[in-house]
Amino acid sequence: MAAYEPKKNSEVRIFESSDEIATDLAEYISQVSEISVKERGYFTIALSGGPLVSFLRKLCEGPYNKTVDWSKWYIFWSDERAVAKNHADSNYKLTKEGFLSKVPILSSHVYSINDNATVEDAATGYEFVIRQLVKVRTIGVSESTDCPKFDLILLGMGSDGHVASLFPNHQALELKDDWVTYITDSPQPPPERITFTLPVINSASNIAILATGVDKATAVQLAVYDSSDGPDTPTSVPARMVQPTDGKLVWFLDKAAASSLELSDGAYEHHREY
């Protein structure tokens, strides 16, 4: 294993179990929420689907179910499948059942994607909604990029290194001006999806990427650290392209996902083991 330098503005947290990840993630999210509400009066969070939702379970328990100011939360999705809201593949359905139904977030603060529109119109419509909320500053704006500045974007990562619905070597990774785009050729079913673009993800105040399992180890190694040993094109591992413009990135990993990492001496300030 080579020694890698972590990217700037990033931290790696490694845990023994998924339960420990869920415990620390709840504390992390509650702290970001508290700071955002104090500074801006709102907390805007974009979620992903898949296993990620199950890691939010500790937020639904004490003390967080009582101490978090849920009335200030605004919920978005960094990606969604172009299926009905009651479909098994829907990120909205997964999030509602696993999280939203268990905490008192106002339904008017939950911004899901229009599941009656074509995937192209759904992407356009979602970007329009976000633009309106940026205008009134419910969602902040990045001074560096003029993109929306979500308080927190929470991402899972696939074994291929994809984040949101940005897949390896896909043309969606190259988009600079769009905030939300759509794809019709996802390598994983269902094929039609909408997704935040990289400029929006990288403009967030805080980004957290969660990865568990040994099948993620290679992608984690390539994504977490700056290294000349990686693939020639960063687009082959989309998570490697997650580099906050002004914000901070935190990786939440179990030992299996982190098993290919070896930190150099200078890296330990970015690394905590639990």
XYZ file of C-alpha atoms in Angstrom:
274
model
C 0.000 0.000 0.000
C 1.344 3.400 -0.956
C 1.245 6.378 1.374
C -1.113 9.099 0.191
C -1.622 12.712 1.120
C -5.257 13.554 1.794
C -6.853 16.250 -0.304
C -7.143 19.649 1.315
C -10.324 20.431 3.250
C -11.009 16.763 3.804
C -11.176 14.444 6.777
C -11.347 10.654 6.947
C -13.217 8.917 9.754
C -12.932 5.142 10.057
C -15.274 3.049 12.199
C -15.501 -0.502 13.493
C -19.201 -0.992 12.721
C -22.183 0.478 10.889
C -23.744 1.286 14.250
C -20.750 3.458 15.132
C -21.003 5.198 11.763
C -24.705 5.939 12.374
C -23.939 7.314 15.853
C -21.190 9.661 14.650
C -23.113 10.671 11.526
C -26.089 11.748 13.662
C -23.853 13.935 15.803
C -22.122 15.373 12.729
C -25.436 16.216 10.988
C -26.941 17.729 14.137
C -23.878 19.971 14.560
C -23.976 21.153 10.923
C -27.728 21.752 11.312
C -27.256 23.795 14.487
C -24.515 25.949 12.955
C -26.525 26.534 9.751
C -29.685 27.526 11.639
C -27.677 29.871 13.858
C -25.908 31.501 10.901
C -28.646 31.520 8.252
C -31.950 30.588 9.896
C -32.255 27.485 7.690
C -30.670 24.076 7.205
C -30.677 22.753 3.640
C -29.660 19.128 3.195
C -29.532 17.031 0.031
C -29.780 13.258 0.486
C -29.090 10.240 -1.704
C -30.837 6.894 -1.718
C -29.513 3.366 -1.304
C -28.071 2.153 2.008
C -27.370 5.749 3.080
C -30.872 6.273 4.494
C -30.473 3.489 7.049
C -27.490 5.357 8.501
C -29.776 8.264 9.442
C -31.590 6.096 11.980
C -29.895 7.568 15.057
C -31.243 11.030 14.187
C -34.748 9.630 14.743
C -33.869 8.709 18.342
C -33.030 10.671 21.475
C -31.581 13.117 22.032
C -31.725 14.321 18.428
C -35.463 13.846 17.872
C -35.953 16.479 20.612
C -32.873 18.709 20.296
C -32.684 19.228 16.515
C -34.701 22.209 15.219
C -36.578 20.195 12.597
C -38.772 23.178 11.635
C -35.748 24.774 9.962
C -34.844 21.724 7.855
C -35.301 21.771 4.062
C -34.891 18.417 2.330
C -33.651 17.822 -1.229
C -32.247 14.891 -3.170
C -28.892 14.949 -4.927
C -30.259 12.305 -7.266
C -33.482 10.471 -7.945
C -34.692 7.666 -10.142
C -37.331 8.579 -12.751
C -39.990 6.316 -11.217
C -43.237 6.892 -9.327
C -42.872 8.023 -5.702
C -44.383 4.738 -4.491
C -42.040 2.613 -6.635
C -39.515 0.395 -4.852
C -36.634 2.169 -6.667
C -37.688 5.659 -5.540
C -35.196 7.461 -3.317
C -38.105 9.542 -2.025
C -39.998 6.412 -0.902
C -36.886 4.979 0.752
C -36.177 8.250 2.578
C -39.779 8.759 3.626
C -40.088 5.267 5.084
C -36.651 5.187 6.719
C -36.332 8.773 7.941
C -38.894 11.454 7.080
C -41.840 9.582 8.602
C -39.977 9.408 11.924
C -39.039 13.076 12.407
C -41.222 16.233 12.432
C -39.933 17.896 9.254
C -42.601 20.061 7.614
C -43.957 18.435 4.454
C -43.809 21.867 2.752
C -40.038 21.807 3.321
C -39.561 18.506 1.469
C -38.664 19.128 -2.171
C -39.046 15.930 -4.131
C -38.771 15.500 -7.875
C -41.863 15.580 -10.092
C -42.566 11.916 -10.799
C -45.259 12.700 -13.400
C -42.872 14.447 -15.802
C -40.392 13.088 -18.315
C -36.892 12.716 -16.886
C -35.741 15.771 -18.851
C -38.638 17.927 -17.618
C -38.175 16.631 -14.073
C -34.538 17.774 -14.108
C -35.455 21.196 -15.535
C -38.263 21.574 -13.003
C -36.072 20.637 -10.057
C -33.409 23.136 -11.082
C -36.130 25.815 -11.363
C -37.335 25.073 -7.813
C -33.765 25.316 -6.490
C -33.192 28.586 -8.367
C -36.310 30.090 -6.754
C -35.096 29.086 -3.293
C -31.645 30.533 -4.011
C -33.296 33.827 -5.019
C -34.902 34.165 -1.591
C -31.744 32.752 0.068
C -33.449 29.774 1.681
C -30.600 28.012 -0.094
C -27.354 29.953 0.099
C -25.294 30.900 -2.915
C -21.589 30.286 -3.461
C -19.676 33.484 -4.067
C -17.009 31.482 -5.892
C -19.237 29.617 -8.335
C -22.691 31.283 -8.244
C -24.068 27.780 -7.646
C -26.465 26.925 -4.825
C -24.606 26.420 -1.575
C -26.371 23.619 0.285
C -25.486 23.417 3.959
C -24.889 19.670 3.623
C -24.854 17.197 0.752
C -24.844 13.612 1.962
C -23.629 11.056 -0.586
C -23.124 7.330 -0.766
C -20.493 5.866 -3.086
C -20.760 2.816 -5.324
C -18.016 0.247 -5.772
C -17.361 1.865 -9.177
C -16.771 5.206 -7.431
C -20.039 6.808 -8.569
C -21.713 9.450 -6.408
C -25.280 10.753 -6.796
C -26.085 9.502 -10.324
C -22.729 10.587 -11.742
C -21.199 7.426 -13.165
C -17.644 6.726 -14.372
C -16.664 8.408 -17.638
C -20.195 9.758 -18.161
C -20.651 13.025 -20.041
C -22.716 14.375 -17.116
C -19.420 14.735 -15.221
C -18.325 17.419 -17.689
C -21.303 19.755 -17.198
C -20.347 23.190 -15.896
C -23.451 25.402 -16.186
C -26.344 23.086 -15.330
C -27.263 22.624 -11.673
C -29.410 19.561 -12.242
C -29.179 17.181 -15.186
C -30.649 13.885 -16.308
C -29.319 10.636 -17.669
C -31.115 7.923 -19.619
C -28.324 5.344 -19.669
C -27.461 4.582 -16.044
C -25.258 1.467 -15.933
C -27.347 0.402 -12.939
C -31.138 0.088 -13.133
C -33.345 2.035 -13.467
C -31.692 3.754 -16.463
C -33.443 7.144 -16.206
C -32.320 9.397 -13.361
C -31.876 13.024 -12.441
C -28.797 14.197 -10.572
C -27.023 17.236 -9.185
C -23.973 18.169 -11.236
C -20.434 18.331 -9.828
C -20.356 22.150 -9.586
C -23.406 22.029 -7.284
C -21.991 19.210 -5.162
C -18.619 20.951 -4.861
C -20.241 24.272 -3.903
C -21.817 22.877 -0.725
C -20.667 24.115 2.680
C -20.319 20.523 3.839
C -20.135 17.245 1.932
C -20.151 13.824 3.550
C -19.477 10.617 1.631
C -20.347 7.323 3.248
C -18.858 4.030 2.039
C -18.916 0.583 3.630
C -17.716 -2.832 2.510
C -14.542 -4.228 1.008
C -15.967 -3.830 -2.514
C -15.532 -0.045 -2.066
C -11.888 -0.238 -0.941
C -10.240 0.409 -4.313
C -12.542 3.312 -5.194
C -12.025 4.799 -1.718
C -8.251 4.588 -2.120
C -8.395 6.365 -5.485
C -10.879 8.993 -4.327
C -9.642 9.963 -0.878
C -6.050 10.871 -1.551
C -4.130 12.880 -4.087
C -1.937 10.405 -5.892
C -0.111 10.090 -9.176
C -0.782 6.349 -9.109
C -4.503 6.742 -9.849
C -6.240 6.311 -13.173
C -5.223 8.674 -15.958
C -8.609 10.372 -16.042
C -10.334 11.459 -12.840
C -13.705 10.845 -14.521
C -13.093 7.098 -14.160
C -13.724 7.521 -10.398
C -16.355 10.280 -9.987
C -15.923 10.452 -6.184
C -12.369 11.617 -6.844
C -13.861 14.728 -8.455
C -15.703 15.699 -5.281
C -13.495 18.555 -4.107
C -15.285 21.308 -2.190
C -14.720 24.824 -3.534
C -15.007 26.538 -0.151
C -16.477 23.842 2.064
C -15.303 20.704 3.825
C -15.525 17.025 2.876
C -15.776 14.266 5.485
C -15.514 10.565 4.623
C -17.380 8.087 6.842
C -15.844 4.644 6.249
C -15.929 1.254 7.868
C -12.658 -0.662 8.208
C -13.412 -2.801 5.157
C -13.937 0.220 2.867
C -10.773 1.813 4.306
C -8.694 -1.352 4.027
C -6.608 -0.127 1.065
C -5.673 3.166 2.727
C -2.376 3.826 4.361
C -1.858 7.293 5.698
C 1.460 9.069 5.612
C 2.686 10.755 8.799
C 1.395 14.124 7.695
C -2.034 12.714 7.025
C -2.990 11.775 10.544
C -4.403 15.171 11.366
C -7.084 14.431 8.755
C -7.742 10.962 10.084
C -9.573 9.733 13.157
C -10.270 6.151 14.001
C -13.249 5.164 16.131
